[in-house]
Coordinates of C-alpha atoms and ligand atoms in Angstrom, one line a residue:
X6 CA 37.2 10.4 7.7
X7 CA 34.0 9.7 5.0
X8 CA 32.9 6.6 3.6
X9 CA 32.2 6.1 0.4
X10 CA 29.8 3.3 -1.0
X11 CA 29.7 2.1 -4.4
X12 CA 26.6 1.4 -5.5
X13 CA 26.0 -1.1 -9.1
X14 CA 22.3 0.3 -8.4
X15 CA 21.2 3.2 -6.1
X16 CA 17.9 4.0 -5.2
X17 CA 17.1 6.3 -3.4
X18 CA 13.2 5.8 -2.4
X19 CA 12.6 9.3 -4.2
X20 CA 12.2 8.1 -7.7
X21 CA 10.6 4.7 -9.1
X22 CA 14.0 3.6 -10.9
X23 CA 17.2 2.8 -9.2
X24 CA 20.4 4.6 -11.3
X25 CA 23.6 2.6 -12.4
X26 CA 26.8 3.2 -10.6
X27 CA 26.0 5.6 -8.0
X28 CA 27.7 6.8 -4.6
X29 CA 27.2 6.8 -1.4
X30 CA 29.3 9.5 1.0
X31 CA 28.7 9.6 4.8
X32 CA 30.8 11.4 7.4
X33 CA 31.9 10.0 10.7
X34 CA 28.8 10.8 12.3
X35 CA 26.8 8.5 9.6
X36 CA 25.5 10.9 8.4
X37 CA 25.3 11.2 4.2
X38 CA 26.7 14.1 2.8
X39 CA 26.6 13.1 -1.1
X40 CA 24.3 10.7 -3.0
X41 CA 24.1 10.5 -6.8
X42 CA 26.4 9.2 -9.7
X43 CA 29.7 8.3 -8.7
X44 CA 31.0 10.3 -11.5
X45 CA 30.2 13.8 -10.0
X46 CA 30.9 12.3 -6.3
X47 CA 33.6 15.0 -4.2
X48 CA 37.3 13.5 -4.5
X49 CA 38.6 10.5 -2.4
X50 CA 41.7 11.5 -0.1
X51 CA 43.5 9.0 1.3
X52 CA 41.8 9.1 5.0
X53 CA 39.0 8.2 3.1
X54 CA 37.0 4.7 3.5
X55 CA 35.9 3.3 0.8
X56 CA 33.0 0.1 1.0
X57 CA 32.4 -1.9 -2.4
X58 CA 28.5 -2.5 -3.3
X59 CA 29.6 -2.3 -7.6
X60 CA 27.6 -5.4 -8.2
X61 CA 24.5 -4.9 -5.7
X62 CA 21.4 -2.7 -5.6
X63 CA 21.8 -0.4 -2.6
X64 CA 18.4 1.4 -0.8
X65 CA 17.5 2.9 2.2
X66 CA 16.6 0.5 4.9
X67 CA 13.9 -1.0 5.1
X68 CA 10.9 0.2 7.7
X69 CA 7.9 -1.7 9.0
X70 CA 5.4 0.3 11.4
X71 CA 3.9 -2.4 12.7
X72 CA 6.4 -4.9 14.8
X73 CA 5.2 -5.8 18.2
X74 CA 8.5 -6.0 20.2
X75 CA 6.9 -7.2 23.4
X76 CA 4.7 -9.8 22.2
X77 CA 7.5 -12.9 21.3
X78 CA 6.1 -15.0 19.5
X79 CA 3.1 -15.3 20.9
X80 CA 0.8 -18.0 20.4
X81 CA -1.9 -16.8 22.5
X82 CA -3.3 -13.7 24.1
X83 CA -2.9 -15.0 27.4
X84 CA 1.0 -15.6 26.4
X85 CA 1.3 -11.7 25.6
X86 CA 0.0 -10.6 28.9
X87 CA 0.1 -12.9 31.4
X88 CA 2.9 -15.4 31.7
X89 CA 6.4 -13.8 31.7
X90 CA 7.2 -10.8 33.8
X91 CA 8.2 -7.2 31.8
X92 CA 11.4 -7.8 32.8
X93 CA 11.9 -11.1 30.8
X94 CA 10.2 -9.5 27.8
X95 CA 12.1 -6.2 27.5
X96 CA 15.3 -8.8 27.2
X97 CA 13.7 -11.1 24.6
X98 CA 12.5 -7.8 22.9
X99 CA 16.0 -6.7 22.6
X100 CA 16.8 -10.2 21.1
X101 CA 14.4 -9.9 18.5
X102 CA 14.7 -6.3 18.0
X103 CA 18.3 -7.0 16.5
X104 CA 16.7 -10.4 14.5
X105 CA 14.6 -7.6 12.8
X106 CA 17.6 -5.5 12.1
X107 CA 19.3 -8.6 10.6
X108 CA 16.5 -8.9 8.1
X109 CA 17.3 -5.3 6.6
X110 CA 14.8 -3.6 8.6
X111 CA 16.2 -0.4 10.0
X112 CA 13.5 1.2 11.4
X113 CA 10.5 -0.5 13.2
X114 CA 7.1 1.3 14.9
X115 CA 6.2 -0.9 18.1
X116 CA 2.5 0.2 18.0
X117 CA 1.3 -1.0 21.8
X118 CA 2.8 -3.0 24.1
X119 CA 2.9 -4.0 28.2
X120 CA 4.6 -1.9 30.4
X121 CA 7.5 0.4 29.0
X122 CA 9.0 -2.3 26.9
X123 CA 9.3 -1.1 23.4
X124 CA 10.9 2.3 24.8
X125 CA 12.9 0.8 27.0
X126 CA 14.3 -1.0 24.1
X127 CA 14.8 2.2 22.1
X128 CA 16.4 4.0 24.8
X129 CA 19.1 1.2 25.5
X130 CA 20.2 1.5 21.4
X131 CA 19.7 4.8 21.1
X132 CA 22.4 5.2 24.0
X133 CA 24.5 2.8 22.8
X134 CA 23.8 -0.6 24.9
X135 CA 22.4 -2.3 21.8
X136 CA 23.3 -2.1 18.1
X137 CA 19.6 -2.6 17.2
X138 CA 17.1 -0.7 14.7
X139 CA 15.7 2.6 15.4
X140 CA 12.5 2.2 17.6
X141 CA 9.6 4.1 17.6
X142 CA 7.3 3.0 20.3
X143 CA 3.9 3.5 21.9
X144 CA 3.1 2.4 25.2
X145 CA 0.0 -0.3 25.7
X146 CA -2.8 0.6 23.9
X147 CA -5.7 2.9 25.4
X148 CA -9.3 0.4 26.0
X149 CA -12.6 -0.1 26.9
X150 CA -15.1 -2.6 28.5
X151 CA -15.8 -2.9 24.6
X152 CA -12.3 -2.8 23.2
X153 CA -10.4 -5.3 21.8
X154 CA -7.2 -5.9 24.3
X155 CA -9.5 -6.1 27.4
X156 CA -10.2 -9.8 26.6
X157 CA -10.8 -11.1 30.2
X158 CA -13.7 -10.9 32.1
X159 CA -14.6 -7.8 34.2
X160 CA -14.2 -9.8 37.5
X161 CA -10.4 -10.4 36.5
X162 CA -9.7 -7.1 34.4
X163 CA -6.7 -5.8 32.6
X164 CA -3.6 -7.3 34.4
X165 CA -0.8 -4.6 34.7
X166 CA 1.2 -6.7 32.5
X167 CA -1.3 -6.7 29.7
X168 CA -0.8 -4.7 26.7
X169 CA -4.4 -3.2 27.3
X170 CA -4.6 -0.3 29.6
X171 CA -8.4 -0.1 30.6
X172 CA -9.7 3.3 30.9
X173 CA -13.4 3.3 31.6
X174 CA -14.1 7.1 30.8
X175 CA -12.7 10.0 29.0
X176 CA -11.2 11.8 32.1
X177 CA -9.1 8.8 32.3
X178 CA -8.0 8.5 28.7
X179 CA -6.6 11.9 29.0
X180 CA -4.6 10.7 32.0
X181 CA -3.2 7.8 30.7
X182 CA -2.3 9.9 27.9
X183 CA -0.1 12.1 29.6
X184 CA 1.3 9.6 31.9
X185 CA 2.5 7.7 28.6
X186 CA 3.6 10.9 27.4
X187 CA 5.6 11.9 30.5
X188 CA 7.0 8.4 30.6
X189 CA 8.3 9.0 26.7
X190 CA 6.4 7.3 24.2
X191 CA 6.3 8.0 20.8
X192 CA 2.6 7.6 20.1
X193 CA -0.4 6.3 21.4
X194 CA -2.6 3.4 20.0
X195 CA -6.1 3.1 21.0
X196 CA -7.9 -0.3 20.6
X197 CA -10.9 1.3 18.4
X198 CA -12.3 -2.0 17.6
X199 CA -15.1 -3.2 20.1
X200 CA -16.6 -6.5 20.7
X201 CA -20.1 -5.5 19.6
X202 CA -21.5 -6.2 16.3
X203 CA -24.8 -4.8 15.0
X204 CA -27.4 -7.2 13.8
X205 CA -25.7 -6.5 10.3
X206 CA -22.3 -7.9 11.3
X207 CA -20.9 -4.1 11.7
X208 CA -18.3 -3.9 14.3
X209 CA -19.2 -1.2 16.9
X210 CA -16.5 0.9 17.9
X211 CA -15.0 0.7 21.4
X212 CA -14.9 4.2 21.8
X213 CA -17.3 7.1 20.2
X214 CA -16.3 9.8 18.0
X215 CA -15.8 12.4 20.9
X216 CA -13.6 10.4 23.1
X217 CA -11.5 9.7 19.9
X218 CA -11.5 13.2 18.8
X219 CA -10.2 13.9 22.8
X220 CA -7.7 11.5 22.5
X221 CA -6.5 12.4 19.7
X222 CA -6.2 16.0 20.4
X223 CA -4.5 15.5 23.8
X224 CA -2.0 13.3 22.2
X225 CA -1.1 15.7 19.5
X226 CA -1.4 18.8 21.7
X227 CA 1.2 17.3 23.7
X228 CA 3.7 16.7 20.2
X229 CA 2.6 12.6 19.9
X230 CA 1.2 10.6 16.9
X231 CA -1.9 8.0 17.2
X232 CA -2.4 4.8 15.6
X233 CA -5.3 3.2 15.8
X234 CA -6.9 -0.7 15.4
X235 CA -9.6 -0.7 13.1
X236 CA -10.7 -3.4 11.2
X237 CA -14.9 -1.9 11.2
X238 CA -15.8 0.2 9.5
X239 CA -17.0 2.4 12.5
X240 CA -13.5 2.4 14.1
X241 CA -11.9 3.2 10.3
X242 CA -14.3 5.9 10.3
X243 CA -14.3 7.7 13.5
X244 CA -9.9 7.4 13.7
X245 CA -9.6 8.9 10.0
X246 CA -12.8 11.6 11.0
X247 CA -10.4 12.5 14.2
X248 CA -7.2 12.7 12.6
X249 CA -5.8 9.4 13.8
X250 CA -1.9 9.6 11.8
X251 CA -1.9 5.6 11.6
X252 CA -4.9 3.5 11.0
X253 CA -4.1 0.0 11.2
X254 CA -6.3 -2.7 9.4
X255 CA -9.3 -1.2 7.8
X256 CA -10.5 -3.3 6.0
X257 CA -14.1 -2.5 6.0
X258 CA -13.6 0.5 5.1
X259 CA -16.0 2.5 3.0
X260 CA -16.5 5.7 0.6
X261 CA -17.0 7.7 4.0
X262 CA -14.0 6.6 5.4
X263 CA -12.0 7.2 2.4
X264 CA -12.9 10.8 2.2
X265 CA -12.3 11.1 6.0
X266 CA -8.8 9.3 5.6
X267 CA -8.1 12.0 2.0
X268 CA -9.3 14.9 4.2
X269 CA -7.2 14.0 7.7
X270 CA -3.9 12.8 5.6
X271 CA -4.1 9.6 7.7
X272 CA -2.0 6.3 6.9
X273 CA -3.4 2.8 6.5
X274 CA -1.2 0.5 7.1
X275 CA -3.3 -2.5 6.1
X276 CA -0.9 -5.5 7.3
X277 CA -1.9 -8.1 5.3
X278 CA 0.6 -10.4 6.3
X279 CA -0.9 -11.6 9.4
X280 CA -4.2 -12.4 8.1
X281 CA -2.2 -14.1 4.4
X282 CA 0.5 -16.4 7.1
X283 CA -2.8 -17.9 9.0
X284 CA -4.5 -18.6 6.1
X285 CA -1.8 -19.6 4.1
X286 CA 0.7 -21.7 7.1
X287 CA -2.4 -22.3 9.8
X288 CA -1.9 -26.5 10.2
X289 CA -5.8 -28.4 10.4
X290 CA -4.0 -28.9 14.0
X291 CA -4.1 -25.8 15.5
X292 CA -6.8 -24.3 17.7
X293 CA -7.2 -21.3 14.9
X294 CA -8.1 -23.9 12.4
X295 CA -10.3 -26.2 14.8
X296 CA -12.3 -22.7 15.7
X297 CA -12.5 -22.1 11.7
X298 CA -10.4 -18.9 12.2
X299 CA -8.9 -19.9 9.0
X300 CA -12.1 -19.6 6.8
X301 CA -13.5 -16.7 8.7
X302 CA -10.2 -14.8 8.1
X303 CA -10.2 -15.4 4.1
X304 CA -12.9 -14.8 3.8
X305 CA -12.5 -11.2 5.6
X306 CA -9.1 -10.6 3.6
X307 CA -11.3 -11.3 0.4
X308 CA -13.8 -8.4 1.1
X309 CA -11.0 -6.4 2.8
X310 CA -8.7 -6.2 -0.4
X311 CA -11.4 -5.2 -2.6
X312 CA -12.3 -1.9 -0.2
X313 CA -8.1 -1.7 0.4
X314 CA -7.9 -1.5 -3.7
X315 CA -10.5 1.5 -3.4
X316 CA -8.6 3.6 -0.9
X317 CA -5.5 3.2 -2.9
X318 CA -7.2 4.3 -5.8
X319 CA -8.1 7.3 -4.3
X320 CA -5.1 8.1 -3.3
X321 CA -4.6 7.3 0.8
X322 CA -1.3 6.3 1.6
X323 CA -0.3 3.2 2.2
X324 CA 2.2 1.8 4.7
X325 CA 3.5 -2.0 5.0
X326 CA 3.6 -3.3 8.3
X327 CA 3.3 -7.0 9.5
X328 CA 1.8 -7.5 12.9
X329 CA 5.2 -9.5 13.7
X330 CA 5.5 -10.7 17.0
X331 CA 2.8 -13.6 16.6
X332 CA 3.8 -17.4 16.5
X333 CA 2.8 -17.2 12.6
X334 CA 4.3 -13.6 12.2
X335 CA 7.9 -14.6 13.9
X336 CA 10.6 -11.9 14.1
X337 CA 12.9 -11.2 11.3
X338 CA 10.8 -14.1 9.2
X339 CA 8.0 -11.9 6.9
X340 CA 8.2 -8.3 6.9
X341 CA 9.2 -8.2 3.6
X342 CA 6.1 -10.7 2.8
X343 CA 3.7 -7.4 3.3
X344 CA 5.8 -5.9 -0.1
X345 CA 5.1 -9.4 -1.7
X346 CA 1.6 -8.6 -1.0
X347 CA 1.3 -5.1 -1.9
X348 CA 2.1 -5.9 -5.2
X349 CA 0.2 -8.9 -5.6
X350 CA -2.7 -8.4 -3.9
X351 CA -3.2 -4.6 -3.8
X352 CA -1.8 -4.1 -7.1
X353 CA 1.3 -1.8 -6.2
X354 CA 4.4 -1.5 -8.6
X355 CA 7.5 -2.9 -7.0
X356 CA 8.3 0.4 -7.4
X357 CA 5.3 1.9 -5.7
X358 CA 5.6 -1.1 -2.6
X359 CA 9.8 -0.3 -2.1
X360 CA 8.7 3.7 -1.6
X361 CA 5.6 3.0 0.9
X362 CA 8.5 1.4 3.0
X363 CA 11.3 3.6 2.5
X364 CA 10.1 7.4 1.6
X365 CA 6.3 7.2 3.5
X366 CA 6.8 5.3 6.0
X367 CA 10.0 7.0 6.6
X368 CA 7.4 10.4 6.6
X369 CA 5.3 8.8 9.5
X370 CA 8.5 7.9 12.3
X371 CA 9.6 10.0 14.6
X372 CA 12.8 10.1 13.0
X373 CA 10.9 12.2 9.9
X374 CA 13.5 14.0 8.2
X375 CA 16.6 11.6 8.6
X376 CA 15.2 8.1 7.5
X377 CA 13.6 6.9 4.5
X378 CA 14.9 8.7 1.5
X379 CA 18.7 8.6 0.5
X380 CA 19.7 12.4 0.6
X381 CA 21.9 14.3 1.5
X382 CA 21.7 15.5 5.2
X383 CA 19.6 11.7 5.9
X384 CA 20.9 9.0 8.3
X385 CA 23.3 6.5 6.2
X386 CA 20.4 3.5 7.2
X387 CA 21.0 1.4 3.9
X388 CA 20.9 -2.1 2.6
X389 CA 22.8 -3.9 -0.1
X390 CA 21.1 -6.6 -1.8
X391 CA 21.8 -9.3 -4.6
X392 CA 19.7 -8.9 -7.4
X393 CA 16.9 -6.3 -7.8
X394 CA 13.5 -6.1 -5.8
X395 CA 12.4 -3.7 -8.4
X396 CA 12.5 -6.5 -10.8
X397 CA 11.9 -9.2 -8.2
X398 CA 10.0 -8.1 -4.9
X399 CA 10.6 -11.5 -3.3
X400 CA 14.1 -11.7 -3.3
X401 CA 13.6 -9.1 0.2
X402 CA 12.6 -12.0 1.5
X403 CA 15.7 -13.9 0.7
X404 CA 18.1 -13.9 3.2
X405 CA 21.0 -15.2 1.2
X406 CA 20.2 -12.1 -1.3
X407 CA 20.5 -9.5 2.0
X408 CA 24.6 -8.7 1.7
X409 CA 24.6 -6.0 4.2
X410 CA 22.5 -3.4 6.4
X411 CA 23.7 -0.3 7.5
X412 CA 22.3 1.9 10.4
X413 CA 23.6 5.2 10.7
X414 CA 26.9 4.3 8.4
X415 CA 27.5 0.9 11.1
X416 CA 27.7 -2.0 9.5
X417 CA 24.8 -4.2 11.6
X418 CA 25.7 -8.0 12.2
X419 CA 24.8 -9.9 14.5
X420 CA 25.5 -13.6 15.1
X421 CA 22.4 -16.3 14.3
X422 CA 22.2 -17.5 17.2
X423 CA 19.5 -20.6 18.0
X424 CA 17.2 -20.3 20.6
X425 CA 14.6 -22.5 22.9
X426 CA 11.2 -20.8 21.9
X427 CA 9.7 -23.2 24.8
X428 CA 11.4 -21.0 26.6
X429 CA 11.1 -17.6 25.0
X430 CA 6.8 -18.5 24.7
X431 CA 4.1 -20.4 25.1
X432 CA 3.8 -20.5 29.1
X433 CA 0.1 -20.6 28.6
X434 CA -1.7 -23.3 30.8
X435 CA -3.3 -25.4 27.8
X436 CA -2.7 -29.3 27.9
X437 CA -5.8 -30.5 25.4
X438 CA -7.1 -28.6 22.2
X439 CA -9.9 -31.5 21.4
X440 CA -12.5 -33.1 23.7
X441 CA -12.1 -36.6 24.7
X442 CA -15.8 -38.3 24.3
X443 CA -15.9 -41.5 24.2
X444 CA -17.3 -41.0 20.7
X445 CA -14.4 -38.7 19.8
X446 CA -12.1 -41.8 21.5
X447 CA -13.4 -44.6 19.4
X448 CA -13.3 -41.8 16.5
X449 CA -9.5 -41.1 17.0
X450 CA -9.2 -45.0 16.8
X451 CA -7.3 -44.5 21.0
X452 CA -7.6 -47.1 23.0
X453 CA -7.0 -47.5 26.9
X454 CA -3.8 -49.4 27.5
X455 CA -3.4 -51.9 30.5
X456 CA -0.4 -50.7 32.9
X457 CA -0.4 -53.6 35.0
X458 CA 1.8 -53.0 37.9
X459 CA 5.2 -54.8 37.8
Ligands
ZN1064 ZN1 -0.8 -5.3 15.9

């Protein structure tokens, strides 16, 4: 038995323009065997299935290499790594795994997380457990005593549930490596940012160029991609200079890094939404307001998009992903926000933003070859939408618009089910975000009660 999916528009991720009544044929195994204009499609026999899209745009689904399936909404760092046992989170990763799927995403990178979570997650779909998105997942991410992910003091370290994995020389990195490896990740991630800023305000890197280049040799000698944090310039430099696959932030980037980036082939996946939801939804309330995160992080995106425009002007490719997984990055919400931004802020064609997420990031996966593109010989991972991102990029982010997702030729629902974030998050130990003074007190207008006894 084949399917066959009429299509009112059909892109396919490998051109810029969608065409008019195409067709969609994929055989039992969901795998698609003919895509083009349903006039030259093979002949329907009576076996044959046949699934009505005539009056939406179809594309490939939708991919987003940077979705944090172990962090849950976090709200803090200390609710990512400390508070709920592995256990807890590779169920609630599932969870949310199939809330991304809902939102047309087919394919996700999990780029560092605690314990074996993210593959544990793909394993489970991939065998059949779960009807959930293809996973492609890295274990928690390689640090130093000057990375980013060790956040706790020295006298406490980094907790075996943390998504930092401490190595405090090279021998060790190579290890961890390999155990990761043996245990089955996908790729690694390495925490490249440090701590440390130069008088000038430059970032210094966690790691040097050597241990990087190490790393990253090990970890593609034994068949595995790397992704790296970098934000500094330093850490954009020295990933793209060792021929990190995935560099994740860079927005200080410079003309070195840029050439180092052109010559390696490495992606940036810039993720703009994080940094655009806490400037753009962060309440005066919150503790990243209060500490002036909010004006610190405009201010950053500011500079950031003018280097980001630079790179794409020379030609690096770009790849949208979110940083879901956050309390202002929830699951299933925004990934389609980063195409919003694309376009507006980094000056992509809808066009241009719809083929980062299909076609290249469909290049970077593990599943290189089957997802992405819709072509013959591909995985049937499609979506059928209500209107046309090509002439609207927001309406991806408009659930009512979202008809139907496909993964591998199965139709993907699953039910909306409402959920107690208190329990899901937030087991941090916080009771007070402001400082009661009695200045502050008399400030705030408070006043002691009397509680006279009955
Ligand atoms: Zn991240």
């Amino acid at each position: 038995m084949n399917t066959f999916v009429r299509c009112g528009s059909l892109f396919t991720g490998r051109e810029d323009e969608a065409q008019t009544a195409g067709m969609l044929v994929f055989d039992r195994d969901g795998r698609l065997t003919y895509v083009g204009a349903e006039a030259g499609a093979p002949r329907r026999t009576k076996n044959d299935r046949l699934i009505d899209h005539s009056v939406h745009f179809v594309m490939p689904g939708l991919i987003d290499v940077h979705t944090h399936l172990a962090y849950g909404n976090a709200k803090s760092e200390e609710d990512i790594d400390l508070y709920s046992p592995l256990e807890f989170r590779a169920l609630r990763g599932m969870f949310f795994a199939q809330k991304v799927a809902a939102a047309g995403y087919t394919a996700i990178c999990s780029p560092g997380d605690a314990g074996q979570i993210s593959l544990s997650i793909r394993d489970a779909i991939r065998a059949g457990l779960f009807d959930g998105p293809r996973v492609m997942a890295a274990g928690p991410y390689l640090t130093t005593h000057q990375g980013l992910t060790d956040w706790y003091p020295t006298w406490i370290g980094a907790p075996e549930t943390s998504i930092g994995k401490l190595v405090t020389n090279i021998d060790e990195a190579v290890e961890e490596v390999r155990r990761q490896v043996k245990n089955g990740v996908d790729c690694i991630k390495l925490a490249l940012d440090g701590i440390q800023r130069r008088p000038d305000g430059e970032l210094i890197a966690a790691f040097t160029q050597e241990e990087t280049d190490i790393i990253t040799r090990e970890s593609h000698r034994l068949g595995r991609k790397v992704i790296s944090h970098s934000v500094g310039r330093e850490a954009t430099l020295y990933a793209a200079r060792a021929g990190v696959d995935l560099i994740f932030h860079g927005f200080d980037l410079d003309e070195e890094c840029i050439a180092a980036m052109l010559q390696s082939g490495s992606f940036l996946c810039p993720t703009l939404t994080h940094p655009r939801n806490l400037i753009d939804f962060t309440q005066p309330h919150e503790p990243a307001a209060q500490k002036g995160r909010v004006e610190v992080t405009e201010r950053r995106y500011r500079l950031g998009v003018a280097n980001l425009k630079k790179a794409k002007a020379a030609g690096v490719p770009f790849l949208p992903g979110t940083d879901t997984g956050f309390a202002i990055t929830p699951y299933g919400e925004w990934h389609a926000r980063e195409l919003e931004l694309f376009v507006e802020d980094l000056g992509f064609t809808p066009a241009a933003a719809l083929r980062a997420t299909t076609e290249a990031a469909g290049r970077f996966m593990t599943s290189a070859g089957e997802i992405g593109v819709l072509e013959p010989g591909h995985a049937a991972d499609f979506i059928a939408l209500d209107g046309s991102p090509l002439a609207d990029i927001g309406i991806l982010q408009d659930r009512s618009r979202l008809r139907a997702v496909y993964i591998a030729g199965k139709e993907f629902r699953v039910a909306d089910r409402p959920y107690d974030p208190r329990r899901v998050t937030d087991f941090a130990l916080t009771n007070w975000t402001d400082l009661y003074t009695q200045a502050r007190v008399a400030e705030l207008g408070a006043r002691p009660r009397r509680l006279a006894a009955e």
